Tab-separated table of C-alpha atoms and ligand atoms in Angstrom:
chain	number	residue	atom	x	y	z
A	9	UNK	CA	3.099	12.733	-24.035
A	10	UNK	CA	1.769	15.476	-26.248
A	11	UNK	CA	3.889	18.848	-26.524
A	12	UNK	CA	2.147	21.948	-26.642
A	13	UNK	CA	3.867	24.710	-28.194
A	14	UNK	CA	3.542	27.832	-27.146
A	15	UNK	CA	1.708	30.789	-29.455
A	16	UNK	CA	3.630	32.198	-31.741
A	17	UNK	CA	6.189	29.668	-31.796
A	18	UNK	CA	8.443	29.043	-35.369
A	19	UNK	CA	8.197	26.295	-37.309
A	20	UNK	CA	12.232	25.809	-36.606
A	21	UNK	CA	11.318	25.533	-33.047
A	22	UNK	CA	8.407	22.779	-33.860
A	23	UNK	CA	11.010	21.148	-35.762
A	24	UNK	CA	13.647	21.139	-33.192
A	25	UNK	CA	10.758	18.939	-30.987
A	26	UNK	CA	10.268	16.671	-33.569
A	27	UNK	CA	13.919	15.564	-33.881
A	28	UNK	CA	14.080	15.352	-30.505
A	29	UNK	CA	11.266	13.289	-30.014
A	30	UNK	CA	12.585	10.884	-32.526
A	31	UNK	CA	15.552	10.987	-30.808
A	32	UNK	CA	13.850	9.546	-27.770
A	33	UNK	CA	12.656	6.878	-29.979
A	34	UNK	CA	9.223	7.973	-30.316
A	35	UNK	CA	7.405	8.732	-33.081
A	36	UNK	CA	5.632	11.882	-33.837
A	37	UNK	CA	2.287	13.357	-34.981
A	38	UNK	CA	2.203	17.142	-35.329
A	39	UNK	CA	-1.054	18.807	-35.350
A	40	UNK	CA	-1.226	22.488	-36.342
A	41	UNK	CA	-3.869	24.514	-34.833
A	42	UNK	CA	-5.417	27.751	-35.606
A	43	UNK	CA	-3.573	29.457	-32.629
A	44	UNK	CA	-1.314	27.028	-31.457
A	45	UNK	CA	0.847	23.623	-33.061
A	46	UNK	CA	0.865	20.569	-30.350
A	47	UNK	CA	3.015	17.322	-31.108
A	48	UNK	CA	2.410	14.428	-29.856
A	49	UNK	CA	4.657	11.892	-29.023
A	50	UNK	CA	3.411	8.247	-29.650
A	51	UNK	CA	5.276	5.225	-27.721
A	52	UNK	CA	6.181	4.390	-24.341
A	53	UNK	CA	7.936	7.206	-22.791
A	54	UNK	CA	7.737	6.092	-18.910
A	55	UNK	CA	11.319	6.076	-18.882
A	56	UNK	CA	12.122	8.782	-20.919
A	57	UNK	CA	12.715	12.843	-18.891
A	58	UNK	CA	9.827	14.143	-20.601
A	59	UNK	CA	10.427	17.380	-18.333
A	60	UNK	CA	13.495	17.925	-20.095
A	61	UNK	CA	11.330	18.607	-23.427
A	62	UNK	CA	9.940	21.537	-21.544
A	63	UNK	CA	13.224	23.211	-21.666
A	64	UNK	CA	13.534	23.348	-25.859
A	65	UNK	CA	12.785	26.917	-26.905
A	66	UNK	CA	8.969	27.376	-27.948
A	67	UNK	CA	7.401	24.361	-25.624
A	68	UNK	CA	5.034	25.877	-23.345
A	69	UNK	CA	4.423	22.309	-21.991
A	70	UNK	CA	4.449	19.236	-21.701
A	71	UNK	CA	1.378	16.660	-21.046
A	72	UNK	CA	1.693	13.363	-19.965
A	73	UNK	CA	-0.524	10.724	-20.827
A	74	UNK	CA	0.112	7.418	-19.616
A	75	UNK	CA	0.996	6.891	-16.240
A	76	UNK	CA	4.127	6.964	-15.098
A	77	UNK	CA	3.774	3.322	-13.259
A	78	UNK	CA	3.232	0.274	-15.465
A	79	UNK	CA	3.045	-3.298	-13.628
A	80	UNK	CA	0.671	-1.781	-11.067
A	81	UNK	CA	-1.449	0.069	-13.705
A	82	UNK	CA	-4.873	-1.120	-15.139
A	83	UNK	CA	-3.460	-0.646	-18.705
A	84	UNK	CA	-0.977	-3.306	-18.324
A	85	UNK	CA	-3.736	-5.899	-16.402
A	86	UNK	CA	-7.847	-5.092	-16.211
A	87	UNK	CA	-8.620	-7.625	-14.774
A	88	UNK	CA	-8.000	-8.012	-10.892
A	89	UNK	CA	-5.082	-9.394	-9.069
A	90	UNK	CA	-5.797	-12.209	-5.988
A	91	UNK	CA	-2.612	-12.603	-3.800
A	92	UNK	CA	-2.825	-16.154	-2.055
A	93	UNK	CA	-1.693	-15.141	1.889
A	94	UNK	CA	0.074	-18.428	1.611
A	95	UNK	CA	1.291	-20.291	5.244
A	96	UNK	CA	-1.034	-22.999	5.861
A	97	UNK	CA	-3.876	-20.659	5.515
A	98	UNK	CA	-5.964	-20.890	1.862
A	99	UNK	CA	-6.691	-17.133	2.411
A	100	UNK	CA	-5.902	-14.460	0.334
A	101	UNK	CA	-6.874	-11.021	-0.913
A	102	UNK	CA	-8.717	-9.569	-3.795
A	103	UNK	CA	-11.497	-11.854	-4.816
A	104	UNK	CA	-14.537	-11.941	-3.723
A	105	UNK	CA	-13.841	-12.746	0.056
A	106	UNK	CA	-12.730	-9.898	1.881
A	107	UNK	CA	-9.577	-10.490	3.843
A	108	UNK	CA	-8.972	-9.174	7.361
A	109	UNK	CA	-5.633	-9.102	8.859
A	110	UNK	CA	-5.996	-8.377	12.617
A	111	UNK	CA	-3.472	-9.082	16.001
A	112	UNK	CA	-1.534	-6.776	18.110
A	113	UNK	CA	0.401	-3.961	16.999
A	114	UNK	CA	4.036	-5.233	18.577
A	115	UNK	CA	4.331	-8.630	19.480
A	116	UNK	CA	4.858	-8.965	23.676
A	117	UNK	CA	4.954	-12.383	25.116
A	118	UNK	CA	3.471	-15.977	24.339
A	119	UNK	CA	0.534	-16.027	26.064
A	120	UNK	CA	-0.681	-12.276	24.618
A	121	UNK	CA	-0.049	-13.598	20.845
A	122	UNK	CA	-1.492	-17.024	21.344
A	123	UNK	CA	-4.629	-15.820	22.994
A	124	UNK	CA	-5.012	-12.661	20.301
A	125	UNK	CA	-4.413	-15.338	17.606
A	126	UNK	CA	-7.011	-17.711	18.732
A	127	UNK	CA	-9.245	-14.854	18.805
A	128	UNK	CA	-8.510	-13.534	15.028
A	129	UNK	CA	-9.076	-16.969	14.017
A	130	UNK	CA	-12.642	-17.573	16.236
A	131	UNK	CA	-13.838	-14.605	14.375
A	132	UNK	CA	-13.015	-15.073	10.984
A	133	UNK	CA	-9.413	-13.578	10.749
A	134	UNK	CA	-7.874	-14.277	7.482
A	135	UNK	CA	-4.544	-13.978	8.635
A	136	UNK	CA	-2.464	-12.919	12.218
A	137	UNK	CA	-0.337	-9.574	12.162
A	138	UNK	CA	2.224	-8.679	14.915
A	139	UNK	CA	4.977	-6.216	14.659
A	140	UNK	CA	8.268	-8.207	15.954
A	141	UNK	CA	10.822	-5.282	14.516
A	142	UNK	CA	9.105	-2.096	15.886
A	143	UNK	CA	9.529	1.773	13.574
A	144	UNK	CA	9.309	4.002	16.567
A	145	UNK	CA	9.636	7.630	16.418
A	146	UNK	CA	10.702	7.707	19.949
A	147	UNK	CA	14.731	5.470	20.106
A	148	UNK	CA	13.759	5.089	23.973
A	149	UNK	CA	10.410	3.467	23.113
A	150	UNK	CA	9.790	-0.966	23.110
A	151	UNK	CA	11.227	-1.771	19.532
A	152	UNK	CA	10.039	-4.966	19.270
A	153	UNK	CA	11.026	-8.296	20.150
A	154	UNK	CA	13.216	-9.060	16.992
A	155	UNK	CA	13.748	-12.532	16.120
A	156	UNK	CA	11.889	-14.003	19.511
A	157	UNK	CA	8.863	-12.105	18.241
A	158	UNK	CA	9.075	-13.916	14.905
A	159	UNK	CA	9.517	-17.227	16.804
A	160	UNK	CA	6.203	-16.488	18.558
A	161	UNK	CA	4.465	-15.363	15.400
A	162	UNK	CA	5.434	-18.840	13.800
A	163	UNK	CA	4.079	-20.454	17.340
A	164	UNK	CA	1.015	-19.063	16.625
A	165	UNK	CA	0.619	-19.884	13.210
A	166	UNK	CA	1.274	-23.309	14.124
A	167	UNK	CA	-1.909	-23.230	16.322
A	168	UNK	CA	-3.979	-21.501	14.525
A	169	UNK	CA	-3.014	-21.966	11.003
A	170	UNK	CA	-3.412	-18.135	10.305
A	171	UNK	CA	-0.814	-16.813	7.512
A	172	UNK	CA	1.838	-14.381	9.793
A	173	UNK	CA	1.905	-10.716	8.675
A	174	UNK	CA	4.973	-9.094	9.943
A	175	UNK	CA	6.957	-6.161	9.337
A	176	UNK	CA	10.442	-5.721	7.828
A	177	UNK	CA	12.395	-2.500	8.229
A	178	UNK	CA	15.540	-2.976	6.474
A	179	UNK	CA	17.647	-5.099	3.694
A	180	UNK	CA	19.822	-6.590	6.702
A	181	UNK	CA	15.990	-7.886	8.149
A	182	UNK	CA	14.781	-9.325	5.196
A	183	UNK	CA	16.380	-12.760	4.812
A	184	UNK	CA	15.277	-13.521	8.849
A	185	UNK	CA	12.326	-12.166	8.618
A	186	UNK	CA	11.309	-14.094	5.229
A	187	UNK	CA	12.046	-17.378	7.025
A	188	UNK	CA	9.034	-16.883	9.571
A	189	UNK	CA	6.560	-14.384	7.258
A	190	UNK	CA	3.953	-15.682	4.585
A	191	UNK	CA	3.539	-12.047	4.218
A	192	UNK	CA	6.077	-9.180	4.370
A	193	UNK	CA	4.776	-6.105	5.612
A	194	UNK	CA	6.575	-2.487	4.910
A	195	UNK	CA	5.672	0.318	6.948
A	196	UNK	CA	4.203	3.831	6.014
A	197	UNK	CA	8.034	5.728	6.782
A	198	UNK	CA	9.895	3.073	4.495
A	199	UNK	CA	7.631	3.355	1.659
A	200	UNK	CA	10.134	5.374	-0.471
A	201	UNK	CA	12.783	3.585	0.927
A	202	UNK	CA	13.530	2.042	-2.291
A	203	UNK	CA	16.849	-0.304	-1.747
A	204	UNK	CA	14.234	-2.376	0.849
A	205	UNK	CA	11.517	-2.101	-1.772
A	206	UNK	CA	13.694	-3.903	-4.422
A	207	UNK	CA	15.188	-6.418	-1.752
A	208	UNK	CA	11.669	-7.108	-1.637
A	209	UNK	CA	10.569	-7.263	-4.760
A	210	UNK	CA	13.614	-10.224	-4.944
A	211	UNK	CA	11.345	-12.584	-2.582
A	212	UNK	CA	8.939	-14.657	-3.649
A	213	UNK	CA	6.935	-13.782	-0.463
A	214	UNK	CA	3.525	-11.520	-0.703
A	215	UNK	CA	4.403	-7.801	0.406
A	216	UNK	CA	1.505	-5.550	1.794
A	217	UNK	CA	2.786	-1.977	1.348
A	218	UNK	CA	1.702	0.688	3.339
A	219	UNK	CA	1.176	4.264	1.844
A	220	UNK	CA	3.480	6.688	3.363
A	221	UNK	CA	1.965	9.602	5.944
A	222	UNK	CA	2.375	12.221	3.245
A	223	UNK	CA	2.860	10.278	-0.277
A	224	UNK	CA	0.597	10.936	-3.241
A	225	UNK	CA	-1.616	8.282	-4.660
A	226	UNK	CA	1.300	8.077	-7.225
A	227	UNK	CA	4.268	7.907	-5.484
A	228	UNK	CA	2.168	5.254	-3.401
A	229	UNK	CA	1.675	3.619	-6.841
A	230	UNK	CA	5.605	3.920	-7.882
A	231	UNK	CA	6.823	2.151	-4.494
A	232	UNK	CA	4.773	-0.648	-5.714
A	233	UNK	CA	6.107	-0.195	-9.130
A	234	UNK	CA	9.533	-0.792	-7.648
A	235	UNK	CA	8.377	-3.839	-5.714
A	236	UNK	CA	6.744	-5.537	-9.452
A	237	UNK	CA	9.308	-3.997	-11.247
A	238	UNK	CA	12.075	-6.496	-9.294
A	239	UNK	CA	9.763	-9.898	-10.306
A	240	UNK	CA	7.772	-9.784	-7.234
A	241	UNK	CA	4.258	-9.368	-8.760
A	242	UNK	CA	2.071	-10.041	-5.102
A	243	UNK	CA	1.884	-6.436	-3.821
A	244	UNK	CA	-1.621	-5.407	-1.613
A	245	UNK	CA	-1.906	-1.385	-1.200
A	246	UNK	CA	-2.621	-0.176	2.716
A	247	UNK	CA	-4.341	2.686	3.154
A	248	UNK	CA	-3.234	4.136	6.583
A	249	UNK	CA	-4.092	7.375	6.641
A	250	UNK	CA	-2.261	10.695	6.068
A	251	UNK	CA	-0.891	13.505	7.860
A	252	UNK	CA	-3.380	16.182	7.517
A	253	UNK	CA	-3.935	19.579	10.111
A	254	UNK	CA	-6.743	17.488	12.055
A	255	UNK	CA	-5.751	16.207	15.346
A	256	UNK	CA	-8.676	14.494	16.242
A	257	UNK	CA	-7.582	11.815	14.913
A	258	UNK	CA	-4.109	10.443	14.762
A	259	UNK	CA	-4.222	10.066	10.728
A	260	UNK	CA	-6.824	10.945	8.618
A	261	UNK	CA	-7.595	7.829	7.011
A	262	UNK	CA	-8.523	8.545	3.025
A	263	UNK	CA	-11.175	6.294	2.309
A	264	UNK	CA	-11.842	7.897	-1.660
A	265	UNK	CA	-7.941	6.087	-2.036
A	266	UNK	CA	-9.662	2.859	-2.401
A	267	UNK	CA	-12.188	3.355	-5.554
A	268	UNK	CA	-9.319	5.384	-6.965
A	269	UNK	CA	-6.813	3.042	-6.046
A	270	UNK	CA	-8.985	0.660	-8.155
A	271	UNK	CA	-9.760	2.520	-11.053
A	272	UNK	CA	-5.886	3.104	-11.669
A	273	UNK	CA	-5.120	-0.265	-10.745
A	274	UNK	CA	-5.453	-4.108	-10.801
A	275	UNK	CA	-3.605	-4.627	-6.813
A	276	UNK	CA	-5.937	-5.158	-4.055
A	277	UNK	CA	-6.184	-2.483	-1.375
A	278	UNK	CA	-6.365	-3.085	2.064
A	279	UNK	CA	-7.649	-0.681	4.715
A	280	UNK	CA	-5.978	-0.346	8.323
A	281	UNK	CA	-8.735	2.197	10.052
A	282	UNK	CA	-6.537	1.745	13.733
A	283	UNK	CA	-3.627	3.580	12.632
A	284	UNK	CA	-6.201	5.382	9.918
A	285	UNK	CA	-7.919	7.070	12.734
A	286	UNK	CA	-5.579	6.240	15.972
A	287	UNK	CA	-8.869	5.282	17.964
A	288	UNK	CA	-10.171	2.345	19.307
A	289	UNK	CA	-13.334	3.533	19.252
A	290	UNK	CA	-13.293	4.921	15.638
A	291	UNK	CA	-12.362	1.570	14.168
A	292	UNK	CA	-15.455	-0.342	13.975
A	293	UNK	CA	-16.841	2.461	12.005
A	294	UNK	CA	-14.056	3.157	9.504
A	295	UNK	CA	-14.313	-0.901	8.870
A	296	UNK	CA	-17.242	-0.947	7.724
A	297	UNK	CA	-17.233	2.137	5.743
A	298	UNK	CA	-14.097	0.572	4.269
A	299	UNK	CA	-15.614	-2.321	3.572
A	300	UNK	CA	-18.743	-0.228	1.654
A	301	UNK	CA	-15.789	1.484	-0.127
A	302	UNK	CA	-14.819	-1.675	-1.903
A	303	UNK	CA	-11.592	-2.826	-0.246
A	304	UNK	CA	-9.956	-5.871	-0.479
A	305	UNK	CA	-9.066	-5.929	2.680
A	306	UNK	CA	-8.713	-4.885	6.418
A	307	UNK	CA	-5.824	-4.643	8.514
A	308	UNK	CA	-6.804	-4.420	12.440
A	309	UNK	CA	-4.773	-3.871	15.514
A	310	UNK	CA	-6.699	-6.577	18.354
A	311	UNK	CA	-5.356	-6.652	21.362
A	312	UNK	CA	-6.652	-8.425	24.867
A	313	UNK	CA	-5.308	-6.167	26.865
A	314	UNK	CA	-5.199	-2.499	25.015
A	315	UNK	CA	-4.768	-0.864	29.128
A	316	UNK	CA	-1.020	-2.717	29.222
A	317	UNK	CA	-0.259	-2.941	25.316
A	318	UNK	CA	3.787	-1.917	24.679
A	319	UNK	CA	2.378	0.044	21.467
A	320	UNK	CA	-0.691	1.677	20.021
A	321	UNK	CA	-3.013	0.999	23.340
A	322	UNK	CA	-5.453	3.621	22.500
A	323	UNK	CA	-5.988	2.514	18.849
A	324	UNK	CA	-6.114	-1.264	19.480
A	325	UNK	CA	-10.013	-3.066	20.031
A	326	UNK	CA	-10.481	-5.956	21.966
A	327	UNK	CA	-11.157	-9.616	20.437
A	328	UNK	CA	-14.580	-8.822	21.578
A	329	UNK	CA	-15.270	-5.795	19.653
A	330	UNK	CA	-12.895	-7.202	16.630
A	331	UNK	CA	-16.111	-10.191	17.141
A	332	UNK	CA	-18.961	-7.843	16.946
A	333	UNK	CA	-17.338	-5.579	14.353
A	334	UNK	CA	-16.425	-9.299	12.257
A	335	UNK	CA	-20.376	-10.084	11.962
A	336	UNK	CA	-21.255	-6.541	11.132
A	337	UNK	CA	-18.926	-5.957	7.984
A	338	UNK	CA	-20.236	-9.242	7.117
A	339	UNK	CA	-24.026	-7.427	6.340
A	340	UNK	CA	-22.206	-4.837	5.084
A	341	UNK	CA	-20.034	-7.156	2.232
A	342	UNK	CA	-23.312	-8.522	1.523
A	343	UNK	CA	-24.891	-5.286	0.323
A	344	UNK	CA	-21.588	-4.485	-2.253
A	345	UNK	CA	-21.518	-8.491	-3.303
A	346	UNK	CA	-18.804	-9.175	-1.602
A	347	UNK	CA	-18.147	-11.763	1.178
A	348	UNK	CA	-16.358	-11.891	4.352
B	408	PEP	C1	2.049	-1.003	12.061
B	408	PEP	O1	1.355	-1.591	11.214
B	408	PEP	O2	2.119	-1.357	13.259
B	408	PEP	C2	2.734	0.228	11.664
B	408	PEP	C3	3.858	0.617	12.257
B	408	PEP	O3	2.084	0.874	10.695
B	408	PEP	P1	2.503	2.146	9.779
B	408	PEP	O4	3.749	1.747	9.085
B	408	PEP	O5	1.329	2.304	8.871
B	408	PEP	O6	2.673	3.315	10.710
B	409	MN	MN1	0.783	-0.080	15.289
């Protein structure tokens, strides 16, 4: 961090930062300017209350430099991280192949996961999602199948050999639903819920975190943080859109996340455009932009019958149009050397 002192201020009071930077185990350089005297403060202070400096008489304030994150930074690790989606699948995320996730929002019956699960894997599906424990703003709404829908998932994995992406929505969930997932997936409103994002940072499982409807790019980072900081180093980035005043769509999905996501960090990023825009008909679009954007990855709702779906109908395409939309990102990948 560097200190900038305010004009005017003694040299008692520059002093008085300099012990106190030592005292935080720093070390200090002091530069005096013609107006104004800044000190700066040379180690790593990530865990240090550098906002507690700004209190000592004669700071004006204080800059940080490195980021506050670490494992997740590109300081700590250029080069880029691949997370294997494990299951029988070879898939994974953040090479060269771009990996889609695609299947239903909730998980319904046999039949509607087997057929949507064929489908992902006809088209080129890297691995199945499926909601089985549903976060529903509404307590009266479907809330998921619980442990039948993980039973189903692991049917369907069986068939198709697709790696199972499933969400997990508290500590008491995570042992069950570690014994069907390759991947655990937590949702946008438990991103800062960070007692789940240790207990998963404690598996040995991948984790794709979703960014939170109104987190920063570096709270979104921290979450992660949490996640690596616990020994669990296999953590993908979902961009899902944010609350914003536009209500055409049902998020507005930030698409200038993913190059910065990238620029600040070595962790893939995956794109979901169906809860990014909350339109089925706004997805193919957003996937290939995505795609043009540089991400990692995509993260689809399919469904084969979006008319009768228990959840997110209206944002859902059908294994045709997931088909159509497959072959197009493929020209797309092409053009930023990527592969689908
Ligand atoms: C989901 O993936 O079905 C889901 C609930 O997403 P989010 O947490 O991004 O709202
Ligand atoms: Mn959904």
């Amino acid at each position: 961090m560097i200190v900038v002192m305010k004009i005017g201020s003694t040299p008692k009071q520059v002093e008085h930062v300099v012990k106190r930077i030592q005292e935080m185990g720093l070390k200090e350089q002091v530069i005096v300017g013609t107006e104004r005297t800044v000190v700066a403060a040379i180690g790593d202070d990530r865990c240090k209350d550098r906002s507690a400096v700004e209190t000592i008489d004669g700071v004006e304030r204080v800059v940080p430099i490195l980021a506050p994150y670490k494992m997740a930074s590109r300081e700590m690790k250029p080069e880029r991280s691949v997370i294997a989606l494990g299951g029988k699948s070879n898939a994974s995320i953040g090479g060269k192949k771009i990996g889609v996730i695609a299947g239903p929002c909730s998980v319904e019956n046999k039949s509607q996961i087997l057929e949507i699960a064929h489908a992902v894997r006809q088209a080129g599906g890297a691995a199945l999602r499926g909601g089985a424990f549903k976060p529903r703003t509404n307590p009266y709404s479907f809330q998921g199948l619980a442990e039948k829908g993980l039973e189903l998932l692991a049917l369907a994995r069986e068939e198709t050999g697709l790696a199972i992406v499933t969400e997990v929505m508290s500590i008491d969930q995570v042992d069950l639903v570690n014994k069907y997932a390759d991947v655990l997936q937590i949702g946008a409103r438990n991103m800062q819920n960070f007692n789940l994002l240790n207990a998963v940072g404690s598996q040995d499982k991948p984790v794709l975190l979703k960014r939170g409807m109104s987190a920063t790019l570096e709270e979104f980072l921290l979450a992660a943080e949490y996640i690596m900081a616990k020994g669990n180093q296999q953590v993908m980035l979902c961009e899902r859109g944010i609350r914003t005043y536009e209500d055409y769509v049902r998020n507005t999905l930030a698409l200038a996340a993913v190059p910065e996501l990238h620029r600040v960090s070595h962790l893939p990023v995956v794109v979901d455009p169906s809860h990014g825009t909350g339109k089925s008909y706004l997805v193919d679009s957003m996937c290939r932009a995505a795609v043009a954007a540089g991400a990692d990855g995509l993260m689809i709702e399919v469904h084969n019958d979006p008319e009768h779906a228990s959840t997110d109908g209206a944002q859902s395409i059908t294994p045709r149009q997931f088909d159509v939309m497959m072959k197009a990102i493929q020209r797309i990948a092409l053009a930023v050397d990527r592969e689908v």
